[in-house]
Structure formats: structure tokens, C-alpha cells
């Protein structure tokens, strides 16, 4: 049992901790390196503590130090094991180590709290210091007078023993102290120099400059003054001998009087101290070389300059180039010389700060941006004496500034050209502090307009009264929002012209104050007035639609793609005899007549597949009483590919009465057609007898008719009239035949039928020199013999009405429409007025006189044949230009 309890602690099959990081390299190695450094640090601290305890045997509470060492050591082990669990899920062992750490942590805390009172009794450093101070205070008082007495004697002895010349000068540049080394250096005694002018020790040309430097030094209490670091000058001895000396000054306030202390070395002493000075110089050189700045000094009295090696390289010169002022000026861009000179002049005359940025040639040979800074020492007459400073290459900074400037300009352009209104709202003052151009365009308010409103009525007056509470709550929500996406809202805002606009706004915190409290809110908004108006229109349309849907004079239904009804109107319920609830339980298949079912579902499939946009059909629907009605059905598909709410919309019009009339009319037409056929057939027999008897009479009376022209003419008229009547009856018979027969259609190529017709009419085509072209060929779904008759009639019609002044051309052109095939037959004949476009298809209608043969039945027969094909035929005539006959028949 115990082993089963411990087994999970040593099971390594748990998911490694790295899965929590998604094995992201950045997160994983940040944790690994951090834990490793913490662990190594924790391991080093116990070593240091144990070393201290062993080194200081007098330390009390040694046990606490060892407990702390153990506690810190185990903390380091837990961090080290955290690295191991990233790849190996041994969390049980990890938990054991943490438990051990917890035990030693608790033990350390318990021991530490028990030792608090004992630790509090240990004297503090201040207590020990006070005790020592009290014991030594009396002793110090006793020794104070003795020390002061000895100090005066010691100072005098020290100054005399110094190998360096020591000189103390008051504010009037009078020597108040000179030690023996100094007196010997200038061949004087100490008493001879006392109260003498400092200039007594300098050559005449140096005295005025040195006076100004000493005055400047005494006025400044700064230890880093230029004179504090030493200056080389030429001095003169009592005998007039010129010696080279180095003077270093320091400034001290002695009993309220400023004194200058000078250390003076001659040439021999400078040589002795050369090794010590070289160490200091090397440090300074290394420090100067380590910086990216060049250092320079300019003696304005002599015009001598000193440049650091780094400065020489900055201005494109070799490090060992002789320092000359012109070296620096020659590297300045010609356009910036005037700027440099004006800044120097302002610095010397008005003591303005010398800090100038200019372009200069660098070691790359190109002009780059430089920054020169400097300061000057002035004499008592405010004349510049010595100037020193630094030179820095800031080209990278200037380039970054340029990039920042470009990005800032780009951001400003984006803000100003944005199609979104942008503004910044101060949450402390509740005022708008920034608006872009689009904000002004959308609302009519500029920043100046808003400032005026803020100072008078307040910005809240611009929001619609019904929306002000919403806006206040919105601002509070933005204030407390922790998400980066911002908070959105809609409200009405008063336009500058007085009307209200709808705004869709997204706002988020833009900046925070020093305490981390939200300070400014950035907002972006669109004018959605048009959308709101459209939304209202849609709502109105929805109401109107529902009203129209319910009050429509025809049945309307919505159904799923499977045919299940999802919405029906009252008229449909009235037509079919069902209630709405009953119809919504049914589908199309439940109310469609079985004879119309196949065709109906075929059409639905075509709609669902997108092959057709809608279809119209006449079909039978079963009513609740199990009878049926005829209806004109119009069906369209509402297709929404982004959702599953695609459905059919059906309009169902009850045409039972119409179908009854059509049936009666069809029966009447059928009877009429039978009568016409029978009458036409029966009329042929009398006409044949008239023609036969007229011919027999003409043969019998031939001798008598030779001299009787009137009788001959009358007999010819009887024969011609009988012949014409026979042909007209044949035309009527043909028209009747095409009315009665259903065309049996198949697929044919248009060019094939045109070729067959052209071959049948080859003789007349050649006699009239007719050119027939098939411009565009394709399949047509027709009854071959009857359609050949249509094309034959059209070609003969073109020949009969051709223009005698030009060769006749007949062009056949086929085009494919979505649900039909269109055939155009165009010629360049005499044409006719467009007002006769429909008249030419009427039987026995002729638009010309008897000079052209025919009875006016050709196009009527063509129309009847096309109607038998369930098609349409119409004409477009242009006087003296020609005629285009257009035939449209269904596809296969």
C-alpha cells in the first residue's frame, strides 16, 4: 500500500513543463537561463555565509547562518530542478524537493523569530560609536591645544622642506607666503618676495594674461577650473634669467578670504616627476580615446590650438597632424561657416552658450553632422582668453531624427487623410484636445469651434439628450477597459449645421499619467447616418413586405431546398383549402399532382444547381378536399452561400378558370381546324371541275374564239381564277396542317438545313445571282422538313422582294441565349417601313402590288410552323435597306 502511494512521486510519465510554453524557444530559454542564473547565485550565497562564519569566530547565532545557508541552497536546487522538468515530467521528485525546502524554510523562520529578542539586545553601531566618542572626547579636548601649536610649527617646517615651490597669493595678487624652494628657484629669499606682486616672477609678455587667469580662478570656487590642472609659462629670476615653470593653482577660503595656492615646478623638477605624470597622462589619454568625442583647446591670445587624436580623425585628418585652427575650419561645410562664426560671436560678445550643430567632412570623406560644444575663460575686461570644448559626430542621431521626422510626418498625413474621424479626449478635463480633418468634415467642427463650445455650454450639449447617459457610461467603460481592442458604441451627434448624425465610435485609452491613471482617450468614428436610415427603411420594407405577403392576390410560399414549407400567406391557404398550420406541416410533394411531380422536381434541381434563375410552369395542385386546381407557378431561389437559409420563393396563381376557357377554346379551334381542312378539301373538287370545263370549252370553241377576243379573255380569266383559287386553298391546307400537327423535333446543324434548302432552290438562286452565307453555325432543335419549309419561304421572299439595283445577299446567323436558340435571316432587299413589322405575318397580307408573285401566305405559314415549335418569329424592316427575320426556338 505504501509503495503504491509513493509510486506516482517517482513516475516520469507526466507531460513535460515545456508543453505549457508550447515549446516556444524565446519563452523556454528565458525560463531556463533565468532559473540557471538564480540557482548558481543561490549556491554561491551559502558558501559566502559559511566562509564568513568560519572567518569570524566571534559571531553569535552561528546556527541561524547555517539554517539560512541550507534554506538558500534548497531554493537553488528547486530552481535547478525546474529546468529538468521542462523536458522530463518528474513532478513527484520536484514536489519532494519543494517539501524539503519548505521544512528547512519553516525551521529557519521559527529559529529566527525565537532569536528576535536576543538579537535586539546586541548594541548597535551608533551605541558603540557614542560610547567610544564619549570616552575619547575629553582626551581630544586635552590634546587640541597641543595639536594646534604643533600644527603651526609643522606647517612652517613642511613648507620649508617641500622640494616643490609653494606660493600663496591673495585677491590682489600679492605674495603672502613663499617657501624656501620657491625663493631658491627664483634666486630670492623668502622675505624678499613677501607682499610683492606675482608679476615680479613672470616675464613681461606673460604678466597681463596670467593676471586675468588668476582673477578668473579666484572668482570661481570650482576645483575643475582650467587653471587647477597646470599651465606652462616663462618666469624670470632675480638676476633676469628666463626659466620655464609649470604652475598649478588651487582655490581655498581661509578665514573668509579667498587665497590662491600655487605649486611651481622648474624644468629639473618637471623631469623628475615625468614618470609619475606619464602614468596620469596615459590614464587621461585612454579615457579620451575611449570616448567618441574629440577634445580641443584654443588660446585666443596666441591663436594656438590643441586637438586630441580623436578630434583629428573626426575631421578627417591623421592623428599626428600638426594642430591648426584652419584644419578644423576647412572641414566645415561652406554653407555652415556663417552659422559657426555667428555662434562664436554671440558666445564671445554676449556669453551665450556655445553649442552648435553643423555639417563637416569626416574620415569617410563625406559630409556628416557634427556637434561642437565649448566654454571660455574671460579676463577682467570680459575679453576671451582660453576656450576649450568637445566635438562629437552625431550623424547617426541626425539620421534617426530624420527617420523619426519622416515617420511623424507620415503619421500626421495618415491622421489627416484618414477616412475615419479621429479625436483625443482628455478624461481629466472632459475636453477634446485633438481632431483630424475627417472629424471636421464629418461633424463640421474645427478644433477652434470645439474650444469655444468647451468654454461655454460644454461638449455634452453636442450629444443627443437621449444618448448622453449612454455616452457617460461608455466613457466609464473605456476608463476601466483592460482590452486593447477598445470599446464601441453608437450615438447621435449634433452637426455644426444643426442636424443630427449617427456615429459608430471605437475608443480606447491613449495615454496615462505618472501614477498610471488613464489620462487621454483616443477615439475613431464613422458617420453611419445613411446606414441607420437604410436600417429604418429596411424595417419599413419588412413591415410592408409582411403586409403585402399577407394581402397579396396570389398565393406566396417559402420552402426549403427539400420542398418543406416554411412560410405561406393567407391567399395560398384559401386556394388550397388548408390552414397555415396544416400547410406548414406539408411539402411541395404533398400537394403536387403526380403527373406534374417529375417535371416540378427537375426544375427545382436546376434552380438549386444554379443552371436557371427562375422558372414558370402551369401545373396541378391537390387541394385539401383531394380535388385539384390548375395554377401558374413562378419559382425563384434565394441563395445565401454564407449560411444555411437558402430557400425557394413560389408565387402560385389559380388559373383553373383560365384553363377551363383554354380547353374550351382548344376544342373550338380543333373543330374549326377540322372544318377548315374539310372545307378546303371539299372546295378543291368544284374548282377542278371549273378548270376542266373551262379548258374543254376553250378547246371546243377554239375556231370561234379566233375572232372573238372578249370571249377568249373571259375564258382565260376563268381558268386563271380557278388556278389561283386552287393554289390559295393548297396554302390554307398547308397552314391547317401545321396548326394540327405537333412537330417531332431533333438536333440538326443550321448549316446542314440551309445547304439542303439552297440545293432545292439552286435553279432560282442561280437565275437571280443570290449569295447565301452562314455567318455563325450551331445546333438547332427542330422538325427538319417543316423548318426547311420556313427557310425556303424566307429565301423565296427575299428573292421576290430584292432590290434590282444590287446583288441580293442573304445571311444566316445563329446565337445561343440562356434558354433558347436565336436564328437571324437578313437580306439587303427593298425592305419596308418598320410600322409593318407585325402585319407581314398575317395571312394574305402583301405590302406590294401584283408585280411580285405570291398570295401573302408564306410568312403566315412560317409563323405557324415556328409556333408549332413553341417558338417566336418577328421582323425588323428598314425601307430601301433590307429585312431581318428573327426566329427564337427553345433549346433541347
PDB file of C-alpha atoms in Angstrom, residues 204-458:
ATOM      1  CA  UNK A 204      56.530  90.980 -19.144  1.00  0.00           C
ATOM      2  CA  UNK A 205      54.680  89.401 -22.089  1.00  0.00           C
ATOM      3  CA  UNK A 206      53.028  86.787 -19.877  1.00  0.00           C
ATOM      4  CA  UNK A 207      52.008  89.035 -16.958  1.00  0.00           C
ATOM      5  CA  UNK A 208      48.727  90.530 -18.364  1.00  0.00           C
ATOM      6  CA  UNK A 209      47.378  87.149 -19.476  1.00  0.00           C
ATOM      7  CA  UNK A 210      48.317  85.489 -16.217  1.00  0.00           C
ATOM      8  CA  UNK A 211      46.661  88.276 -14.195  1.00  0.00           C
ATOM      9  CA  UNK A 212      43.355  87.639 -15.994  1.00  0.00           C
ATOM     10  CA  UNK A 213      43.598  83.876 -15.452  1.00  0.00           C
ATOM     11  CA  UNK A 214      44.278  84.289 -11.734  1.00  0.00           C
ATOM     12  CA  UNK A 215      41.341  86.727 -11.383  1.00  0.00           C
ATOM     13  CA  UNK A 216      39.062  84.259 -13.164  1.00  0.00           C
ATOM     14  CA  UNK A 217      40.322  81.422 -10.985  1.00  0.00           C
ATOM     15  CA  UNK A 218      39.773  83.327  -7.728  1.00  0.00           C
ATOM     16  CA  UNK A 219      36.190  84.181  -8.751  1.00  0.00           C
ATOM     17  CA  UNK A 220      35.338  80.501  -9.340  1.00  0.00           C
ATOM     18  CA  UNK A 221      35.333  78.025  -6.491  1.00  0.00           C
ATOM     19  CA  UNK A 222      35.213  75.040  -8.820  1.00  0.00           C
ATOM     20  CA  UNK A 223      38.046  72.585  -8.469  1.00  0.00           C
ATOM     21  CA  UNK A 224      37.819  71.589 -12.125  1.00  0.00           C
ATOM     22  CA  UNK A 225      38.756  75.094 -13.268  1.00  0.00           C
ATOM     23  CA  UNK A 226      41.196  75.100 -16.181  1.00  0.00           C
ATOM     24  CA  UNK A 227      43.993  76.644 -14.086  1.00  0.00           C
ATOM     25  CA  UNK A 228      43.808  73.897 -11.490  1.00  0.00           C
ATOM     26  CA  UNK A 229      45.438  71.426 -13.886  1.00  0.00           C
ATOM     27  CA  UNK A 230      48.573  73.452 -14.527  1.00  0.00           C
ATOM     28  CA  UNK A 231      49.945  75.873 -17.101  1.00  0.00           C
ATOM     29  CA  UNK A 232      53.400  76.235 -18.622  1.00  0.00           C
ATOM     30  CA  UNK A 233      54.806  79.803 -18.579  1.00  0.00           C
ATOM     31  CA  UNK A 234      58.157  81.539 -18.671  1.00  0.00           C
ATOM     32  CA  UNK A 235      59.334  83.118 -15.413  1.00  0.00           C
ATOM     33  CA  UNK A 236      62.327  85.338 -14.580  1.00  0.00           C
ATOM     34  CA  UNK A 237      64.797  85.136 -11.694  1.00  0.00           C
ATOM     35  CA  UNK A 238      66.226  87.972  -9.597  1.00  0.00           C
ATOM     36  CA  UNK A 239      69.139  88.199 -11.991  1.00  0.00           C
ATOM     37  CA  UNK A 240      66.780  88.358 -15.047  1.00  0.00           C
ATOM     38  CA  UNK A 241      67.300  84.792 -16.180  1.00  0.00           C
ATOM     39  CA  UNK A 242      64.285  83.249 -18.014  1.00  0.00           C
ATOM     40  CA  UNK A 243      63.205  79.849 -16.700  1.00  0.00           C
ATOM     41  CA  UNK A 244      60.386  77.507 -17.812  1.00  0.00           C
ATOM     42  CA  UNK A 245      57.996  76.692 -14.999  1.00  0.00           C
ATOM     43  CA  UNK A 246      54.678  74.865 -14.560  1.00  0.00           C
ATOM     44  CA  UNK A 247      52.087  76.475 -12.314  1.00  0.00           C
ATOM     45  CA  UNK A 248      49.152  74.559 -10.823  1.00  0.00           C
ATOM     46  CA  UNK A 249      46.578  76.518  -8.804  1.00  0.00           C
ATOM     47  CA  UNK A 250      44.084  75.608  -6.118  1.00  0.00           C
ATOM     48  CA  UNK A 251      41.476  77.885  -4.543  1.00  0.00           C
ATOM     49  CA  UNK A 252      40.873  77.971  -0.758  1.00  0.00           C
ATOM     50  CA  UNK A 253      38.828  80.147   1.598  1.00  0.00           C
ATOM     51  CA  UNK A 254      40.929  80.973   4.695  1.00  0.00           C
ATOM     52  CA  UNK A 255      39.037  82.861   7.439  1.00  0.00           C
ATOM     53  CA  UNK A 256      36.720  84.458   4.885  1.00  0.00           C
ATOM     54  CA  UNK A 257      39.476  85.457   2.439  1.00  0.00           C
ATOM     55  CA  UNK A 258      39.979  83.739  -0.911  1.00  0.00           C
ATOM     56  CA  UNK A 259      43.584  82.701  -1.472  1.00  0.00           C
ATOM     57  CA  UNK A 260      45.228  81.069  -4.451  1.00  0.00           C
ATOM     58  CA  UNK A 261      47.788  78.356  -3.672  1.00  0.00           C
ATOM     59  CA  UNK A 262      50.277  77.712  -6.451  1.00  0.00           C
ATOM     60  CA  UNK A 263      52.600  74.726  -6.882  1.00  0.00           C
ATOM     61  CA  UNK A 264      55.524  75.635  -9.102  1.00  0.00           C
ATOM     62  CA  UNK A 265      57.980  73.297 -10.788  1.00  0.00           C
ATOM     63  CA  UNK A 266      61.062  74.247 -12.744  1.00  0.00           C
ATOM     64  CA  UNK A 267      62.474  72.213 -15.632  1.00  0.00           C
ATOM     65  CA  UNK A 268      64.548  69.887 -13.467  1.00  0.00           C
ATOM     66  CA  UNK A 269      61.611  69.097 -11.170  1.00  0.00           C
ATOM     67  CA  UNK A 270      59.354  68.507 -14.146  1.00  0.00           C
ATOM     68  CA  UNK A 271      61.839  65.949 -15.484  1.00  0.00           C
ATOM     69  CA  UNK A 272      61.937  64.209 -12.096  1.00  0.00           C
ATOM     70  CA  UNK A 273      58.152  63.971 -11.989  1.00  0.00           C
ATOM     71  CA  UNK A 274      57.876  62.919 -15.610  1.00  0.00           C
ATOM     72  CA  UNK A 275      57.398  59.233 -14.821  1.00  0.00           C
ATOM     73  CA  UNK A 276      54.615  59.956 -12.323  1.00  0.00           C
ATOM     74  CA  UNK A 277      52.909  62.391 -14.668  1.00  0.00           C
ATOM     75  CA  UNK A 278      53.127  59.988 -17.592  1.00  0.00           C
ATOM     76  CA  UNK A 279      51.010  57.476 -15.668  1.00  0.00           C
ATOM     77  CA  UNK A 280      48.324  60.101 -15.139  1.00  0.00           C
ATOM     78  CA  UNK A 281      48.572  61.256 -18.752  1.00  0.00           C
ATOM     79  CA  UNK A 282      48.203  57.722 -20.007  1.00  0.00           C
ATOM     80  CA  UNK A 283      45.012  57.332 -17.989  1.00  0.00           C
ATOM     81  CA  UNK A 284      43.651  60.576 -19.408  1.00  0.00           C
ATOM     82  CA  UNK A 285      44.643  59.545 -22.954  1.00  0.00           C
ATOM     83  CA  UNK A 286      42.919  56.187 -22.547  1.00  0.00           C
ATOM     84  CA  UNK A 287      39.788  57.876 -21.226  1.00  0.00           C
ATOM     85  CA  UNK A 288      39.791  60.371 -24.099  1.00  0.00           C
ATOM     86  CA  UNK A 289      40.352  57.616 -26.691  1.00  0.00           C
ATOM     87  CA  UNK A 290      37.546  55.531 -25.208  1.00  0.00           C
ATOM     88  CA  UNK A 291      35.017  58.277 -25.864  1.00  0.00           C
ATOM     89  CA  UNK A 292      33.562  59.182 -29.250  1.00  0.00           C
ATOM     90  CA  UNK A 293      34.229  62.852 -28.604  1.00  0.00           C
ATOM     91  CA  UNK A 294      37.150  64.932 -29.756  1.00  0.00           C
ATOM     92  CA  UNK A 295      38.652  67.406 -27.245  1.00  0.00           C
ATOM     93  CA  UNK A 296      40.120  70.769 -28.160  1.00  0.00           C
ATOM     94  CA  UNK A 297      41.601  73.886 -26.579  1.00  0.00           C
ATOM     95  CA  UNK A 298      42.072  77.306 -28.211  1.00  0.00           C
ATOM     96  CA  UNK A 299      44.298  80.070 -26.857  1.00  0.00           C
ATOM     97  CA  UNK A 300      42.556  83.160 -28.223  1.00  0.00           C
ATOM     98  CA  UNK A 301      45.515  85.439 -27.397  1.00  0.00           C
ATOM     99  CA  UNK A 302      48.062  83.467 -29.435  1.00  0.00           C
ATOM    100  CA  UNK A 303      45.546  81.626 -31.692  1.00  0.00           C
ATOM    101  CA  UNK A 304      47.310  78.373 -30.805  1.00  0.00           C
ATOM    102  CA  UNK A 305      45.135  75.233 -30.631  1.00  0.00           C
ATOM    103  CA  UNK A 306      45.405  71.740 -29.223  1.00  0.00           C
ATOM    104  CA  UNK A 307      43.401  68.814 -30.660  1.00  0.00           C
ATOM    105  CA  UNK A 308      43.041  65.324 -29.267  1.00  0.00           C
ATOM    106  CA  UNK A 309      43.837  62.465 -31.717  1.00  0.00           C
ATOM    107  CA  UNK A 310      40.148  61.553 -31.789  1.00  0.00           C
ATOM    108  CA  UNK A 311      39.211  65.058 -32.908  1.00  0.00           C
ATOM    109  CA  UNK A 312      41.719  64.906 -35.745  1.00  0.00           C
ATOM    110  CA  UNK A 313      40.209  61.657 -37.003  1.00  0.00           C
ATOM    111  CA  UNK A 314      36.707  63.117 -36.658  1.00  0.00           C
ATOM    112  CA  UNK A 315      37.583  65.957 -39.026  1.00  0.00           C
ATOM    113  CA  UNK A 316      39.234  63.587 -41.499  1.00  0.00           C
ATOM    114  CA  UNK A 317      42.897  64.244 -40.527  1.00  0.00           C
ATOM    115  CA  UNK A 318      45.712  61.930 -39.417  1.00  0.00           C
ATOM    116  CA  UNK A 319      46.200  61.588 -35.667  1.00  0.00           C
ATOM    117  CA  UNK A 320      49.728  63.037 -35.884  1.00  0.00           C
ATOM    118  CA  UNK A 321      48.682  66.073 -37.949  1.00  0.00           C
ATOM    119  CA  UNK A 322      50.022  69.389 -36.533  1.00  0.00           C
ATOM    120  CA  UNK A 323      47.090  71.098 -34.795  1.00  0.00           C
ATOM    121  CA  UNK A 324      45.996  74.255 -36.627  1.00  0.00           C
ATOM    122  CA  UNK A 325      42.775  76.201 -36.399  1.00  0.00           C
ATOM    123  CA  UNK A 326      42.393  76.043 -40.191  1.00  0.00           C
ATOM    124  CA  UNK A 327      42.328  72.246 -40.105  1.00  0.00           C
ATOM    125  CA  UNK A 328      39.018  72.375 -38.267  1.00  0.00           C
ATOM    126  CA  UNK A 329      37.557  75.273 -40.276  1.00  0.00           C
ATOM    127  CA  UNK A 330      38.461  73.605 -43.589  1.00  0.00           C
ATOM    128  CA  UNK A 331      36.311  70.563 -42.787  1.00  0.00           C
ATOM    129  CA  UNK A 332      33.153  72.669 -42.201  1.00  0.00           C
ATOM    130  CA  UNK A 333      30.549  72.697 -44.964  1.00  0.00           C
ATOM    131  CA  UNK A 334      30.701  76.059 -46.831  1.00  0.00           C
ATOM    132  CA  UNK A 335      27.018  76.674 -46.122  1.00  0.00           C
ATOM    133  CA  UNK A 336      27.594  76.344 -42.341  1.00  0.00           C
ATOM    134  CA  UNK A 337      30.655  78.663 -41.967  1.00  0.00           C
ATOM    135  CA  UNK A 338      28.429  81.684 -41.387  1.00  0.00           C
ATOM    136  CA  UNK A 339      26.455  79.781 -38.717  1.00  0.00           C
ATOM    137  CA  UNK A 340      29.665  78.827 -36.841  1.00  0.00           C
ATOM    138  CA  UNK A 341      31.004  82.370 -36.927  1.00  0.00           C
ATOM    139  CA  UNK A 342      27.713  83.868 -35.718  1.00  0.00           C
ATOM    140  CA  UNK A 343      27.543  81.424 -32.797  1.00  0.00           C
ATOM    141  CA  UNK A 344      31.156  82.153 -31.800  1.00  0.00           C
ATOM    142  CA  UNK A 345      30.497  85.873 -31.972  1.00  0.00           C
ATOM    143  CA  UNK A 346      27.384  85.559 -29.794  1.00  0.00           C
ATOM    144  CA  UNK A 347      29.360  83.436 -27.329  1.00  0.00           C
ATOM    145  CA  UNK A 348      32.282  85.883 -27.033  1.00  0.00           C
ATOM    146  CA  UNK A 349      30.208  89.084 -27.013  1.00  0.00           C
ATOM    147  CA  UNK A 350      27.027  88.023 -25.197  1.00  0.00           C
ATOM    148  CA  UNK A 351      28.410  84.939 -23.409  1.00  0.00           C
ATOM    149  CA  UNK A 352      25.674  82.822 -24.926  1.00  0.00           C
ATOM    150  CA  UNK A 353      26.120  79.084 -24.670  1.00  0.00           C
ATOM    151  CA  UNK A 354      28.310  77.726 -27.460  1.00  0.00           C
ATOM    152  CA  UNK A 355      26.567  74.595 -28.693  1.00  0.00           C
ATOM    153  CA  UNK A 356      26.267  74.337 -32.460  1.00  0.00           C
ATOM    154  CA  UNK A 357      25.331  71.572 -34.927  1.00  0.00           C
ATOM    155  CA  UNK A 358      26.840  71.744 -38.399  1.00  0.00           C
ATOM    156  CA  UNK A 359      27.965  69.564 -41.324  1.00  0.00           C
ATOM    157  CA  UNK A 360      31.616  68.632 -41.697  1.00  0.00           C
ATOM    158  CA  UNK A 361      33.835  66.326 -43.741  1.00  0.00           C
ATOM    159  CA  UNK A 362      34.758  63.197 -41.752  1.00  0.00           C
ATOM    160  CA  UNK A 363      37.218  60.363 -42.215  1.00  0.00           C
ATOM    161  CA  UNK A 364      34.703  58.760 -44.635  1.00  0.00           C
ATOM    162  CA  UNK A 365      35.231  61.706 -46.977  1.00  0.00           C
ATOM    163  CA  UNK A 366      31.550  62.641 -46.789  1.00  0.00           C
ATOM    164  CA  UNK A 367      29.760  65.460 -45.024  1.00  0.00           C
ATOM    165  CA  UNK A 368      28.236  64.279 -41.774  1.00  0.00           C
ATOM    166  CA  UNK A 369      26.502  66.030 -38.895  1.00  0.00           C
ATOM    167  CA  UNK A 370      28.789  67.252 -36.069  1.00  0.00           C
ATOM    168  CA  UNK A 371      28.139  68.924 -32.695  1.00  0.00           C
ATOM    169  CA  UNK A 372      30.642  71.347 -31.162  1.00  0.00           C
ATOM    170  CA  UNK A 373      30.312  72.490 -27.523  1.00  0.00           C
ATOM    171  CA  UNK A 374      32.671  74.734 -25.581  1.00  0.00           C
ATOM    172  CA  UNK A 375      33.245  77.220 -22.787  1.00  0.00           C
ATOM    173  CA  UNK A 376      35.585  80.193 -22.468  1.00  0.00           C
ATOM    174  CA  UNK A 377      37.656  81.867 -19.741  1.00  0.00           C
ATOM    175  CA  UNK A 378      37.374  85.664 -19.847  1.00  0.00           C
ATOM    176  CA  UNK A 379      39.733  88.274 -18.300  1.00  0.00           C
ATOM    177  CA  UNK A 380      38.671  91.227 -16.124  1.00  0.00           C
ATOM    178  CA  UNK A 381      37.747  93.199 -19.244  1.00  0.00           C
ATOM    179  CA  UNK A 382      35.473  90.348 -20.467  1.00  0.00           C
ATOM    180  CA  UNK A 383      37.901  89.535 -23.230  1.00  0.00           C
ATOM    181  CA  UNK A 384      38.101  85.832 -24.137  1.00  0.00           C
ATOM    182  CA  UNK A 385      41.407  84.231 -23.164  1.00  0.00           C
ATOM    183  CA  UNK A 386      41.105  80.475 -23.384  1.00  0.00           C
ATOM    184  CA  UNK A 387      38.353  78.331 -24.912  1.00  0.00           C
ATOM    185  CA  UNK A 388      38.032  74.540 -24.687  1.00  0.00           C
ATOM    186  CA  UNK A 389      35.376  72.034 -25.539  1.00  0.00           C
ATOM    187  CA  UNK A 390      34.344  68.861 -27.342  1.00  0.00           C
ATOM    188  CA  UNK A 391      33.445  67.763 -30.864  1.00  0.00           C
ATOM    189  CA  UNK A 392      31.058  64.847 -31.474  1.00  0.00           C
ATOM    190  CA  UNK A 393      29.864  63.054 -34.617  1.00  0.00           C
ATOM    191  CA  UNK A 394      26.065  62.973 -34.299  1.00  0.00           C
ATOM    192  CA  UNK A 395      25.308  61.794 -37.834  1.00  0.00           C
ATOM    193  CA  UNK A 396      23.547  58.624 -36.616  1.00  0.00           C
ATOM    194  CA  UNK A 397      21.416  60.694 -34.242  1.00  0.00           C
ATOM    195  CA  UNK A 398      20.508  63.129 -37.027  1.00  0.00           C
ATOM    196  CA  UNK A 399      19.608  60.239 -39.324  1.00  0.00           C
ATOM    197  CA  UNK A 400      17.411  58.785 -36.581  1.00  0.00           C
ATOM    198  CA  UNK A 401      15.864  62.210 -36.068  1.00  0.00           C
ATOM    199  CA  UNK A 402      15.226  62.381 -39.813  1.00  0.00           C
ATOM    200  CA  UNK A 403      13.582  58.948 -39.742  1.00  0.00           C
ATOM    201  CA  UNK A 404      11.533  60.000 -36.734  1.00  0.00           C
ATOM    202  CA  UNK A 405      10.586  63.220 -38.519  1.00  0.00           C
ATOM    203  CA  UNK A 406       9.559  61.268 -41.629  1.00  0.00           C
ATOM    204  CA  UNK A 407       7.563  58.795 -39.558  1.00  0.00           C
ATOM    205  CA  UNK A 408       5.947  61.651 -37.655  1.00  0.00           C
ATOM    206  CA  UNK A 409       5.118  63.386 -40.923  1.00  0.00           C
ATOM    207  CA  UNK A 410       3.750  60.108 -42.300  1.00  0.00           C
ATOM    208  CA  UNK A 411       1.662  59.580 -39.161  1.00  0.00           C
ATOM    209  CA  UNK A 412       0.312  63.123 -39.407  1.00  0.00           C
ATOM    210  CA  UNK A 413      -0.539  62.548 -43.065  1.00  0.00           C
ATOM    211  CA  UNK A 414      -2.310  59.292 -42.143  1.00  0.00           C
ATOM    212  CA  UNK A 415      -4.251  61.058 -39.410  1.00  0.00           C
ATOM    213  CA  UNK A 416      -5.229  63.946 -41.665  1.00  0.00           C
ATOM    214  CA  UNK A 417      -6.089  61.795 -44.697  1.00  0.00           C
ATOM    215  CA  UNK A 418      -7.796  59.003 -42.812  1.00  0.00           C
ATOM    216  CA  UNK A 419     -11.350  58.212 -43.862  1.00  0.00           C
ATOM    217  CA  UNK A 420     -12.145  57.861 -40.154  1.00  0.00           C
ATOM    218  CA  UNK A 421     -12.833  60.758 -37.819  1.00  0.00           C
ATOM    219  CA  UNK A 422     -10.149  60.728 -35.094  1.00  0.00           C
ATOM    220  CA  UNK A 423     -10.079  62.643 -31.818  1.00  0.00           C
ATOM    221  CA  UNK A 424      -8.285  62.664 -28.452  1.00  0.00           C
ATOM    222  CA  UNK A 425     -10.426  63.223 -25.350  1.00  0.00           C
ATOM    223  CA  UNK A 426      -8.885  64.329 -22.027  1.00  0.00           C
ATOM    224  CA  UNK A 427     -10.507  62.324 -19.237  1.00  0.00           C
ATOM    225  CA  UNK A 428      -9.462  64.824 -16.532  1.00  0.00           C
ATOM    226  CA  UNK A 429     -10.885  67.956 -18.162  1.00  0.00           C
ATOM    227  CA  UNK A 430     -13.531  66.101 -20.228  1.00  0.00           C
ATOM    228  CA  UNK A 431     -12.439  68.091 -23.287  1.00  0.00           C
ATOM    229  CA  UNK A 432     -11.397  67.169 -26.819  1.00  0.00           C
ATOM    230  CA  UNK A 433      -7.748  68.120 -27.394  1.00  0.00           C
ATOM    231  CA  UNK A 434      -7.238  66.910 -30.972  1.00  0.00           C
ATOM    232  CA  UNK A 435      -9.349  66.324 -34.087  1.00  0.00           C
ATOM    233  CA  UNK A 436      -8.248  65.380 -37.594  1.00  0.00           C
ATOM    234  CA  UNK A 437      -9.502  66.730 -40.912  1.00  0.00           C
ATOM    235  CA  UNK A 438     -12.043  63.932 -41.371  1.00  0.00           C
ATOM    236  CA  UNK A 439     -13.551  64.693 -37.949  1.00  0.00           C
ATOM    237  CA  UNK A 440     -14.119  68.296 -39.076  1.00  0.00           C
ATOM    238  CA  UNK A 441     -15.577  67.135 -42.395  1.00  0.00           C
ATOM    239  CA  UNK A 442     -17.990  64.700 -40.749  1.00  0.00           C
ATOM    240  CA  UNK A 443     -19.170  66.945 -37.896  1.00  0.00           C
ATOM    241  CA  UNK A 444     -18.493  70.448 -39.256  1.00  0.00           C
ATOM    242  CA  UNK A 445     -16.478  71.419 -36.130  1.00  0.00           C
ATOM    243  CA  UNK A 446     -12.846  72.508 -36.165  1.00  0.00           C
ATOM    244  CA  UNK A 447     -10.609  72.377 -33.091  1.00  0.00           C
ATOM    245  CA  UNK A 448     -11.203  76.112 -32.544  1.00  0.00           C
ATOM    246  CA  UNK A 449     -15.001  75.588 -32.670  1.00  0.00           C
ATOM    247  CA  UNK A 450     -14.779  72.831 -30.052  1.00  0.00           C
ATOM    248  CA  UNK A 451     -12.629  75.010 -27.748  1.00  0.00           C
ATOM    249  CA  UNK A 452     -15.353  77.686 -27.816  1.00  0.00           C
ATOM    250  CA  UNK A 453     -18.056  75.137 -27.049  1.00  0.00           C
ATOM    251  CA  UNK A 454     -15.935  73.653 -24.236  1.00  0.00           C
ATOM    252  CA  UNK A 455     -15.666  77.117 -22.670  1.00  0.00           C
ATOM    253  CA  UNK A 456     -19.378  77.852 -22.858  1.00  0.00           C
ATOM    254  CA  UNK A 457     -22.002  75.105 -22.929  1.00  0.00           C
ATOM    255  CA  UNK A 458     -19.686  72.104 -22.712  1.00  0.00           C
TER     256      UNK A 458
END
